[in-house]
Coordinates of C-alpha atoms and ligand atoms in Angstrom, one line a residue:
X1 CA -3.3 -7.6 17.0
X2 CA -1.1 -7.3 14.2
X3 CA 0.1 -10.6 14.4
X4 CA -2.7 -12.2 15.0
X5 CA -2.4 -14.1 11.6
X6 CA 1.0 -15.2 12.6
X7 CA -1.1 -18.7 14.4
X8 CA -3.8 -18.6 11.7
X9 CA -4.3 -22.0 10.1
X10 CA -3.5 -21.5 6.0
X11 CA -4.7 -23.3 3.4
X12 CA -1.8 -23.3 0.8
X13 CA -3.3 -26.2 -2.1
X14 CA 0.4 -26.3 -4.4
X15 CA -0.5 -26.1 -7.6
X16 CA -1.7 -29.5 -9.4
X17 CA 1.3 -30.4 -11.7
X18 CA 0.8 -33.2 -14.3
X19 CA 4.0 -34.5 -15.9
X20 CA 5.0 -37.5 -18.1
X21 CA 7.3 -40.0 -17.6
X22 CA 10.9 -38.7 -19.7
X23 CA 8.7 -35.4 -20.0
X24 CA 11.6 -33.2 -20.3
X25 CA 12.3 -31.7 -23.5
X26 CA 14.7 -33.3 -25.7
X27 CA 17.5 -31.5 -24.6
X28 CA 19.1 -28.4 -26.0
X29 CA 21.9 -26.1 -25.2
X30 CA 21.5 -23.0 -26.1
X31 CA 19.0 -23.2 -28.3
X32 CA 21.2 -25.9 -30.3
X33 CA 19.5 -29.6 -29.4
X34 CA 22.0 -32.5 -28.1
X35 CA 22.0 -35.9 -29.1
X36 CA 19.6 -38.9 -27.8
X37 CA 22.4 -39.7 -25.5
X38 CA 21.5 -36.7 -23.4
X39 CA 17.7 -37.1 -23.1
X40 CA 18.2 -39.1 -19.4
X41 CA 17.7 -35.8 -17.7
X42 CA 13.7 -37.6 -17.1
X43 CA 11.7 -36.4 -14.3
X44 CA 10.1 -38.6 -12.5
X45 CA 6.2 -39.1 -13.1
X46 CA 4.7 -36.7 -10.9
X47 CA 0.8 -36.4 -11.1
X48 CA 0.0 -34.1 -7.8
X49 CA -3.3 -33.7 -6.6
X50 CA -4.5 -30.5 -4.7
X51 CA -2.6 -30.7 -0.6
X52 CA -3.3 -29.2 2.0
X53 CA -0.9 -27.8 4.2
X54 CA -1.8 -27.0 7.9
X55 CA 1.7 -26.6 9.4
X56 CA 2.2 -22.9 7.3
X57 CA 2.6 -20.1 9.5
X58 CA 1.1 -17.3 7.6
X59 CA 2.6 -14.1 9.0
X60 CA 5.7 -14.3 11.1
X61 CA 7.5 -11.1 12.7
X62 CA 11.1 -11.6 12.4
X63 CA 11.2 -7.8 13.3
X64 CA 8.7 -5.7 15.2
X65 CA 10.7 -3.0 14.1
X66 CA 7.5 -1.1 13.3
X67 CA 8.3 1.9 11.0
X68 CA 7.2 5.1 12.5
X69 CA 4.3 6.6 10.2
X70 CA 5.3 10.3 9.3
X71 CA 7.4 10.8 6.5
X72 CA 10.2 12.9 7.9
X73 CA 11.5 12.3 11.7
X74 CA 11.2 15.5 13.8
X75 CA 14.0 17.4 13.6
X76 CA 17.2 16.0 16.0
X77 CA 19.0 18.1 18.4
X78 CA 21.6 19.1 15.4
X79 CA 18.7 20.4 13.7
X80 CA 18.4 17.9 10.4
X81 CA 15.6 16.1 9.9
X82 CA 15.6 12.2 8.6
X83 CA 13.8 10.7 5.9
X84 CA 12.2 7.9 7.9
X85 CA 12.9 4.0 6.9
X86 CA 10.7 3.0 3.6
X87 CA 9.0 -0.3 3.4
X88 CA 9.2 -2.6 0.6
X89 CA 7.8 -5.5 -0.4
X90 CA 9.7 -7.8 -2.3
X91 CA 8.3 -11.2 -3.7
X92 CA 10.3 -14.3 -4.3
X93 CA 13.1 -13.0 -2.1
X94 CA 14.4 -16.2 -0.8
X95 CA 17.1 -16.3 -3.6
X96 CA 18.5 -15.1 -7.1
X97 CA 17.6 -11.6 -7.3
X98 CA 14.8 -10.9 -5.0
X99 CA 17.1 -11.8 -1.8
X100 CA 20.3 -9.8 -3.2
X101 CA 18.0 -7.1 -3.7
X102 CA 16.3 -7.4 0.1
X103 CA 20.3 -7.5 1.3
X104 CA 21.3 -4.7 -0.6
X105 CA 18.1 -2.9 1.1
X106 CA 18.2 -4.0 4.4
X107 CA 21.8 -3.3 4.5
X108 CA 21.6 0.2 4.1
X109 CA 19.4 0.6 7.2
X110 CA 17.0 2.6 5.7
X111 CA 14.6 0.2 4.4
X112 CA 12.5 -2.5 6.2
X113 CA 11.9 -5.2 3.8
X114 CA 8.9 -7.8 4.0
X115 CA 10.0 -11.1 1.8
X116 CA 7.2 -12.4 0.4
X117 CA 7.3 -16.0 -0.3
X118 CA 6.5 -19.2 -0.7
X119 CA 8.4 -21.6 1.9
X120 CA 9.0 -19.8 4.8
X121 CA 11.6 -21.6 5.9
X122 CA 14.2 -21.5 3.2
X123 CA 13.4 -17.6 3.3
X124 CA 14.2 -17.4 6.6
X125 CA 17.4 -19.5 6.2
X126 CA 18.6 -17.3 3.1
X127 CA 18.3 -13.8 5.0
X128 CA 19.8 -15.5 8.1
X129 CA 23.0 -16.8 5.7
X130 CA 22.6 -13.4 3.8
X131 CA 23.8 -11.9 6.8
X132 CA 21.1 -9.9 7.3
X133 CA 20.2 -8.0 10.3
X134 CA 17.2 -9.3 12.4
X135 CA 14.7 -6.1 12.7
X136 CA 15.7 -5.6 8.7
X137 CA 12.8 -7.7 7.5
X138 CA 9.5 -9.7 8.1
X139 CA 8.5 -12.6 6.0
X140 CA 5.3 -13.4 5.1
X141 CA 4.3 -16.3 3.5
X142 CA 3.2 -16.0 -0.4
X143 CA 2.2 -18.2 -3.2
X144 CA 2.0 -16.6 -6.3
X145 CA 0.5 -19.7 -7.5
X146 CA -3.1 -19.3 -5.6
X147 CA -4.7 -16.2 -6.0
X148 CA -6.6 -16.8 -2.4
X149 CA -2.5 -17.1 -1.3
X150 CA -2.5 -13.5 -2.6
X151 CA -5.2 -12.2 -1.0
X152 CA -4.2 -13.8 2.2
X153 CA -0.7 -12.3 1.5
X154 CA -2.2 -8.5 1.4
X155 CA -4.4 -8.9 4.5
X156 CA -1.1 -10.2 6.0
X157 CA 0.6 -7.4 5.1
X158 CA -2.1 -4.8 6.3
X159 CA -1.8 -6.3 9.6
X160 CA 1.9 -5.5 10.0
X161 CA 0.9 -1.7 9.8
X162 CA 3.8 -1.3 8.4
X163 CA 3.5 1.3 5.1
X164 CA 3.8 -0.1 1.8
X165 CA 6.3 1.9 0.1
X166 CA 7.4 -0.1 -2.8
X167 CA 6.2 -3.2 -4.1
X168 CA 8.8 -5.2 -6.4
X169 CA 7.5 -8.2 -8.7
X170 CA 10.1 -10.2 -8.3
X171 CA 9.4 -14.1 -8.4
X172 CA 9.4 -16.0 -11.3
X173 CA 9.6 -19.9 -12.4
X174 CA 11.2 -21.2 -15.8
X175 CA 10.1 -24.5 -17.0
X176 CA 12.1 -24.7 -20.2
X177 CA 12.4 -28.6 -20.1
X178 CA 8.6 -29.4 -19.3
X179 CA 7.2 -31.3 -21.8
X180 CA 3.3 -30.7 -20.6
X181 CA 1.9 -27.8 -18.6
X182 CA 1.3 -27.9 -15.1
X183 CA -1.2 -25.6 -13.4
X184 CA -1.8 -23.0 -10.8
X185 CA -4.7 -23.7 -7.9
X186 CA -6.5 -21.6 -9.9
X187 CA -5.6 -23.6 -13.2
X188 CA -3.6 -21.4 -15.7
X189 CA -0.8 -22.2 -16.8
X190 CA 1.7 -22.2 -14.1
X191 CA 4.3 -19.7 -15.5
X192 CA 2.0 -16.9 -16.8
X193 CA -0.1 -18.1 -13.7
X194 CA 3.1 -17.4 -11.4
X195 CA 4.8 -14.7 -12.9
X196 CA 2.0 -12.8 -14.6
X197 CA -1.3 -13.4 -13.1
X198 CA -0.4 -13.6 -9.4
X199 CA 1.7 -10.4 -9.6
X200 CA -0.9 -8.7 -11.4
X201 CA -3.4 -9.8 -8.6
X202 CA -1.2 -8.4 -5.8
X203 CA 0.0 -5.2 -8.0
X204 CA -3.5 -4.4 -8.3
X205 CA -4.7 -4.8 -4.3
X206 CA -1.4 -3.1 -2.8
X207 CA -1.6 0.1 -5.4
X208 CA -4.2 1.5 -3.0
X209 CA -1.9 1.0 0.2
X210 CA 1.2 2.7 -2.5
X211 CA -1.1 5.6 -3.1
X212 CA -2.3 5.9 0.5
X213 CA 1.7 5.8 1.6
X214 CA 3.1 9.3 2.7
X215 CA 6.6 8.4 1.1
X216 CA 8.4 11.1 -1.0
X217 CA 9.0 8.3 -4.0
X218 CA 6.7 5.8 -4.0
X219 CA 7.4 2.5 -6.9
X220 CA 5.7 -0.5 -8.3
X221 CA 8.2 -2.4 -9.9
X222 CA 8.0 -5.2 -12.0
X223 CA 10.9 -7.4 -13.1
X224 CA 11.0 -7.9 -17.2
X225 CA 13.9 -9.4 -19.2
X226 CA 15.8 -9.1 -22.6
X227 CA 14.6 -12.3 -23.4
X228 CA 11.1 -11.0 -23.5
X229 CA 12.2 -8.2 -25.7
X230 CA 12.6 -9.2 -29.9
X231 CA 14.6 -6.4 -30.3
X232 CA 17.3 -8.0 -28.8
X233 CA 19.9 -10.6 -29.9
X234 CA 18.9 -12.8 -26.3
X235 CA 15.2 -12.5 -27.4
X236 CA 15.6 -13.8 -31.1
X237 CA 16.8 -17.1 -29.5
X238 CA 14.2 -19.7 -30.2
X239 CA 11.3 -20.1 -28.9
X240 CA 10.5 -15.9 -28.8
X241 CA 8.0 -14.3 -27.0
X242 CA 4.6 -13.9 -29.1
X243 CA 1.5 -13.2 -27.6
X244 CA -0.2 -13.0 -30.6
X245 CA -4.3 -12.2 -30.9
X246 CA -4.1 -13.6 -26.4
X247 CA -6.9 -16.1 -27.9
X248 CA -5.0 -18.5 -25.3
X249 CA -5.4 -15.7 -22.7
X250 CA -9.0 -15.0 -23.4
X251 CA -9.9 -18.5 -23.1
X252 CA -7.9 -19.1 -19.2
X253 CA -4.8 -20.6 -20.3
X254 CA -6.4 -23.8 -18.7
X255 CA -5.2 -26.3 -20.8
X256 CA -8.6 -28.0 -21.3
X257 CA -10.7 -26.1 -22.9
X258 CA -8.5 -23.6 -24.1
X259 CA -4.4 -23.7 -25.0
X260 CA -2.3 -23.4 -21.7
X261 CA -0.1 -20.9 -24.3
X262 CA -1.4 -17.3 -24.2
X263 CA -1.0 -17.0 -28.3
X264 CA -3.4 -20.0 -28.2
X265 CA -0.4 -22.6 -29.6
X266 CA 1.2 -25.7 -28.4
X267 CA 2.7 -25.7 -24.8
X268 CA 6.4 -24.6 -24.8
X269 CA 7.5 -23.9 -21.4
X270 CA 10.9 -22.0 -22.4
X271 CA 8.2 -19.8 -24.7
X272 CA 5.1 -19.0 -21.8
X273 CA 8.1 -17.5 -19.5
X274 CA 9.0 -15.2 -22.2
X275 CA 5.3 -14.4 -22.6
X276 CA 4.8 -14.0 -19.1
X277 CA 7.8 -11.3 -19.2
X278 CA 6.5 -9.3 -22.2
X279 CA 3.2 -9.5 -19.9
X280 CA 5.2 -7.9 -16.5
X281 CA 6.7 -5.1 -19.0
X282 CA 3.3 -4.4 -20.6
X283 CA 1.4 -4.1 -17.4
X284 CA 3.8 -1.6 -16.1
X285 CA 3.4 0.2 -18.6
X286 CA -0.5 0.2 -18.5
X287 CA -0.2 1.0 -14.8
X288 CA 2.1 4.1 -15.6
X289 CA -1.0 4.7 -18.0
X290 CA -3.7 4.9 -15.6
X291 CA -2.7 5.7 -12.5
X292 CA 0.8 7.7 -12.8
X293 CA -0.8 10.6 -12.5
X294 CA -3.4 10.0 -10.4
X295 CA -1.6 8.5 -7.5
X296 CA 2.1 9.6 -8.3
X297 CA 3.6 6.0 -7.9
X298 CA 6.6 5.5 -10.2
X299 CA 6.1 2.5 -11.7
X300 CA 9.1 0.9 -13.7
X301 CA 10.5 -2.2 -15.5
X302 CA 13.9 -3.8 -15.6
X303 CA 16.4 -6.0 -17.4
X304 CA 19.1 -6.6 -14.7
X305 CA 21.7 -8.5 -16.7
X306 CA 22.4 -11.9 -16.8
X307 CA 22.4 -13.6 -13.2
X308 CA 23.2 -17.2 -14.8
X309 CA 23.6 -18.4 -11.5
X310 CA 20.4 -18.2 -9.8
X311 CA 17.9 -20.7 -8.9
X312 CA 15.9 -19.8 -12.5
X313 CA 17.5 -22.7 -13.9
X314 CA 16.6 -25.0 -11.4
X315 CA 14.4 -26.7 -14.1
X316 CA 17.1 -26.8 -16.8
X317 CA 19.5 -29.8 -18.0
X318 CA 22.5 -29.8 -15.7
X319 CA 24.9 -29.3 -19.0
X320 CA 23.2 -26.2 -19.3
X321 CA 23.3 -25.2 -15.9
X322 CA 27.2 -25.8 -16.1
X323 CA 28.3 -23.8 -19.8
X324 CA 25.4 -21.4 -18.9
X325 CA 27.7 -19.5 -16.4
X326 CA 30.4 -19.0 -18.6
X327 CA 28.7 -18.2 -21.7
X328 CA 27.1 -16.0 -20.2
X329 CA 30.5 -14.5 -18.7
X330 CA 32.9 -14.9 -21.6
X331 CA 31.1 -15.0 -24.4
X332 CA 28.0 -12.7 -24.4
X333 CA 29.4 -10.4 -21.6
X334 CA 26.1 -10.7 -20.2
X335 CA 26.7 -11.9 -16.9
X336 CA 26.3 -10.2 -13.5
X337 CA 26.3 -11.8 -10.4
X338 CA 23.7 -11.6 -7.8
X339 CA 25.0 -9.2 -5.4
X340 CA 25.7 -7.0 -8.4
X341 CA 22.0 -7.5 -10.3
X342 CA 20.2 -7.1 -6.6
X343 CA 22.2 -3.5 -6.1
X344 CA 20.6 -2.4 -9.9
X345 CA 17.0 -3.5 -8.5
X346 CA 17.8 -1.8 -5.3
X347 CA 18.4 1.1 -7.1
X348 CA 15.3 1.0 -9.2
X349 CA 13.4 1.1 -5.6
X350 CA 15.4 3.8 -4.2
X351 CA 17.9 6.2 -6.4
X352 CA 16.7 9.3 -5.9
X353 CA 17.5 9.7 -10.1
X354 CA 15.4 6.9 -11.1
X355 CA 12.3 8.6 -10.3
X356 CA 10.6 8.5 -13.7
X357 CA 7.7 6.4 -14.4
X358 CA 6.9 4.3 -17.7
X359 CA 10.3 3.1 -17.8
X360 CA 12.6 -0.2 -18.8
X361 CA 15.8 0.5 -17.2
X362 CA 18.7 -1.6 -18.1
X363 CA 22.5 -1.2 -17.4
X364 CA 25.5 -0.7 -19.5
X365 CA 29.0 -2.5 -19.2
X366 CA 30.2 0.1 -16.3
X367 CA 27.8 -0.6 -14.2
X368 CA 25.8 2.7 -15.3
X369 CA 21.8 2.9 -15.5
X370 CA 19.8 4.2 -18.6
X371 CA 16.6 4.0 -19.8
X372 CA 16.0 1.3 -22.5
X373 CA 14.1 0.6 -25.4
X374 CA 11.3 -2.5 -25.5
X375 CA 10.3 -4.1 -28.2
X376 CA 7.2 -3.5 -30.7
X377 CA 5.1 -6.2 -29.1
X378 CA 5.9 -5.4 -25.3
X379 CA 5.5 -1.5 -25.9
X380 CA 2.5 -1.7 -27.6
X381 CA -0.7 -0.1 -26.2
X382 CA -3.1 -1.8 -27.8
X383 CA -2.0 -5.3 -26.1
X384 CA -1.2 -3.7 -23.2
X385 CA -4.9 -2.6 -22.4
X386 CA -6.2 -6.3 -23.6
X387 CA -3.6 -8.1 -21.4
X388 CA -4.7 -5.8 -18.7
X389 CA -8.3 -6.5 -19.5
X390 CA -8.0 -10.2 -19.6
X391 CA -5.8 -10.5 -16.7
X392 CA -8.6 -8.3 -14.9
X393 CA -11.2 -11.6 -15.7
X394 CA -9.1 -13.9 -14.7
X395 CA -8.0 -12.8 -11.6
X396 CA -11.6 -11.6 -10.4
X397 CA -11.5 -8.1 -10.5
X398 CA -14.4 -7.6 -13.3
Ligands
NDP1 P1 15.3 -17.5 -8.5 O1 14.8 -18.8 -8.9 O2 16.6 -17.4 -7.8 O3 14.2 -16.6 -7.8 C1 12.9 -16.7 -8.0 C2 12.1 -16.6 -6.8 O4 10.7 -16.7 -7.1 C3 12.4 -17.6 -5.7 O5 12.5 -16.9 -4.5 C4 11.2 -18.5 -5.7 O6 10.9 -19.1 -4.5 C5 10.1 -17.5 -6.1 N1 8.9 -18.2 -6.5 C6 8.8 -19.0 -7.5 N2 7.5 -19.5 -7.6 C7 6.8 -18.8 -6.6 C8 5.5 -18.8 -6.2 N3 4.6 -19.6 -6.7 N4 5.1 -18.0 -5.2 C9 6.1 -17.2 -4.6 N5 7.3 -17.2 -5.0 C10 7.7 -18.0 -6.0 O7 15.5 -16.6 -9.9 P2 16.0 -15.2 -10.2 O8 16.5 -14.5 -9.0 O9 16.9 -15.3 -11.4 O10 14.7 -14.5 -10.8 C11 14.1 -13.3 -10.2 C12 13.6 -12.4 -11.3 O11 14.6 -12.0 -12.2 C13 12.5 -13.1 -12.1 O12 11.4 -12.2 -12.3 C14 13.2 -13.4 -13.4 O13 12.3 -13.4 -14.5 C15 14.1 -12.2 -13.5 N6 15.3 -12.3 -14.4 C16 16.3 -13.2 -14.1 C17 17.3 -13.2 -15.0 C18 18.4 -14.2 -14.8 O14 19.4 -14.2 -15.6 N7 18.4 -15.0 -13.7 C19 17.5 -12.3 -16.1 C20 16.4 -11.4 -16.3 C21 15.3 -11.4 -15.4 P3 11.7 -20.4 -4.0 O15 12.9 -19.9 -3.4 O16 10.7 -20.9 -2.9 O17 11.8 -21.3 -5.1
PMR2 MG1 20.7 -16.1 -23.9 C1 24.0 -10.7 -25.8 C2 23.6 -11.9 -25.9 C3 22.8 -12.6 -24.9 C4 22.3 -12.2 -23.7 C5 22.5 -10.9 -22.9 C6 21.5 -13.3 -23.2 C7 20.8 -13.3 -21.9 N1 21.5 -14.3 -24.1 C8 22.3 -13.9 -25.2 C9 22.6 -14.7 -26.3 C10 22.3 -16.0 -26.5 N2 21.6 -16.7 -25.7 C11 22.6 -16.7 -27.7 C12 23.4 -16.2 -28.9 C13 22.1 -18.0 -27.5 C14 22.2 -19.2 -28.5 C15 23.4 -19.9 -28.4 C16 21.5 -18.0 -26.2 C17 20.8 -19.1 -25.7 C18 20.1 -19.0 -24.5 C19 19.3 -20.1 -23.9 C20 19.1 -21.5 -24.4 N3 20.0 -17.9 -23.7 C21 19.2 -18.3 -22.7 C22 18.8 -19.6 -22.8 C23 17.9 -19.8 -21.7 O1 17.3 -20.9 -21.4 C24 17.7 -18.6 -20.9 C25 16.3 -18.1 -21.1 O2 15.9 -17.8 -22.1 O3 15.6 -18.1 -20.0 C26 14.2 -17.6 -20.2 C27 18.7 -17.6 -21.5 C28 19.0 -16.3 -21.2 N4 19.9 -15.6 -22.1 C29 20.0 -14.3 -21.5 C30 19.3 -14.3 -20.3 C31 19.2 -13.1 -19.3 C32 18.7 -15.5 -20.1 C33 17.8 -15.8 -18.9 C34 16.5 -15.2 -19.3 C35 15.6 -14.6 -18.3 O4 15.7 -14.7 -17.1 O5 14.7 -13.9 -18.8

């Protein structure tokens, strides 16, 4: 019965993504723009319409290793009892940080992860090249970009009958050379769409399977970033994150009748993923507001360092794909490699010391945890309660 989804037809429209001809930004490295000579970097014209996929297998058990449901094991001959394995849900972990983090989980054999993403296929080749084990984790097929994907996603999971332990917010896209929006199924801008709205869908819809978990430490975590934060040297680097008054917001992000931008301005793709972060760190925050004490989910926020490797950059000009790395490295001092940043998140979901809720938690140069500071805009109340608000229209829930 639980995997009864697993042969369910799905209906996955991929978002409808309208792009110029030579619609990639005239290219800059680090903030510094290039000369004409380097604006070749031209995608392709690339006007999608809405597809439907029938081949998707929605829910597939790579593991019926079904966790038992009490907390604690009986007690063994020797007299101890075990914790029993948690569950957590990770999204986007089919690379970057989200499958270092499932490794560094899995690995430990006392988690169960279930991936949640997008192509099924490439996340079931990256935890088979990760190495890891074969009962350690059951993909289920999510796109972040479709709110009915989401909704599909937590009926997929409640069929497991798995607990939901932890939830991690993990995927993200970064357009930073897109000259014109494109747009979820649901037509928002697709980075605040993917990285904001979706997450806030599913955080919503999986708190009550958190709360009704019998777990000792149960977490929502959502993945922020210096470059969301002003306060930082990484966030003053043009364009910063500004929601301002969320006119863009209120209006759908739709890029018709309102501005695809949440401060209502002109599209800047580099500038709606450091929105869409400030957004993930202020809806933590509201969650820790409303329902920390209530339910007793930690719920937290993160900078993991600099991963300059991962697929983030996918979007970027390949000369900045190449200094990136070692700017990053030997310059800034910024840099972290996967395997490293996905041990910090795994810590976040299961170091016993990182139990406190409300939190940014960001890492100094050895390696050692402590609890950071955001800045004005994404610690502020007031916003976070009208991004909450807004988020709630958009994504049906008023
Ligand atoms: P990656 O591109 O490697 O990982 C992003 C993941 O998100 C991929 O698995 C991708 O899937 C998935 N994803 C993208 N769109 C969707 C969607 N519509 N539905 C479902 N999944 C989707 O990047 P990172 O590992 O670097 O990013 C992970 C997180 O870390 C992000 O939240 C990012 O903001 C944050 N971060 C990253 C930093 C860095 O330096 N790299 C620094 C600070 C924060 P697919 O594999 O199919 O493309
Ligand atoms: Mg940044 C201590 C300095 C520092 C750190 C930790 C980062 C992290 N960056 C720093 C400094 C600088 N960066 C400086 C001085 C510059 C101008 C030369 C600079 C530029 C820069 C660019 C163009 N940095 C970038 C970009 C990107 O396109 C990345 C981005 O903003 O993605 C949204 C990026 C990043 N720098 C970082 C980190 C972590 C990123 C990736 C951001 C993220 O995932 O949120």
């Amino acid at each position: 019965m639980a995997l009864q989804a697993a042969t369910t037809t799905s209906f996955l429209p991929s978002a409808l993504s309208a792009r110029k001809e030579g619609a990639v930004k005239d290219s800059a490295f680090l903030g510094v723009r290039l000369g004409d000579g380097l604006k070749l970097e031209t995608s392709a014209l690339s006007l999608r319409t809405k597809r439907v996929s029938t081949s998707s297998v929605a829910v597939r058990a790579q593991a019926a290793a079904a966790v038992s449901s009490p907390t604690v094991t009986p007690a063994s001959p020797s007299g101890k009892q075990t914790l029993r394995k948690g569950t957590a849900v990770i999204t986007g972990a089919s690379s970057g940080l989200g499958l270092a983090t499932a490794k560094a989980l899995a690995e430990t054999g006392k988690w169960h992860v279930i991936m949640g993403c997008r192509d099924f296929l490439k996340a079931s080749r990256a935890a088979k090249a990760a190495g890891m084990e074969k009962g350690s984790y059951t993909i289920v097929h999510l796109d972040l970009a479709s709110l009915d994907s989401v909704r599909q996603f937590v009926a997929n999971v409640r069929q497991l009958e798995m607990p939901v332990d932890v939830v991690v917010c993990n995927a993200a896209v970064y357009q930073p050379t897109a000259k014109e929006p494109s747009f979820t199924a649901d037509g928002f801008e697709m980075s605040v769409g993917v990285n904001h709205l979706g997450h806030f869908l599913l955080a919503r819809e999986l708190l009550a399977d958190l709360t009704s978990s019998d777990y000792p430490s149960k977490r929502l975590i959502i993945v922020g970033s210096i470059t969301g934060n002003t306060n930082t040297l990484a966030g003053n680097v043009p364009p910063k994150a500004n929601l301002g008054d969320l006119r863009g917001l209120a209006s759908g992000l739709n890029g018709v009748s309102s501005s695809a931008m949440i401060d209502g301005g002109e599209f800047d793709g580099a500038k709606a993923y450091k929105d869409s972060k400030v957004c993930n760190m202020l809806t933590m925050q509201e969650f820790h507001r409303r329902y920390h004490d209530e339910t007793g989910v930690t719920f937290a926020s993160l900078y993991p360092g600099c991963i300059a490797t991962t697929g983030l950059f996918r979007e970027h000009i390949p000369l900045f794909r190449l200094l990136f790395p070692p700017f990053q490295k030997y310059i800034t001092k910024g840099y972290v490699s996967e395997e490293e940043a996905g041990k910090r998140l795994a810590q976040v979901v299961s170091d016993p010391s990182l139990t406190k809720s409300g939190v940014y938690w960001s890492w100094n140069n050895n390696s050692a945890s402590f609890e950071n500071q955001l800045s004005e805009e994404a610690s502020d109340p007031e916003k976070a309660k009208k991004v909450w608000e807004l988020s709630e229209k958009l994504v049906g829930l008023q």
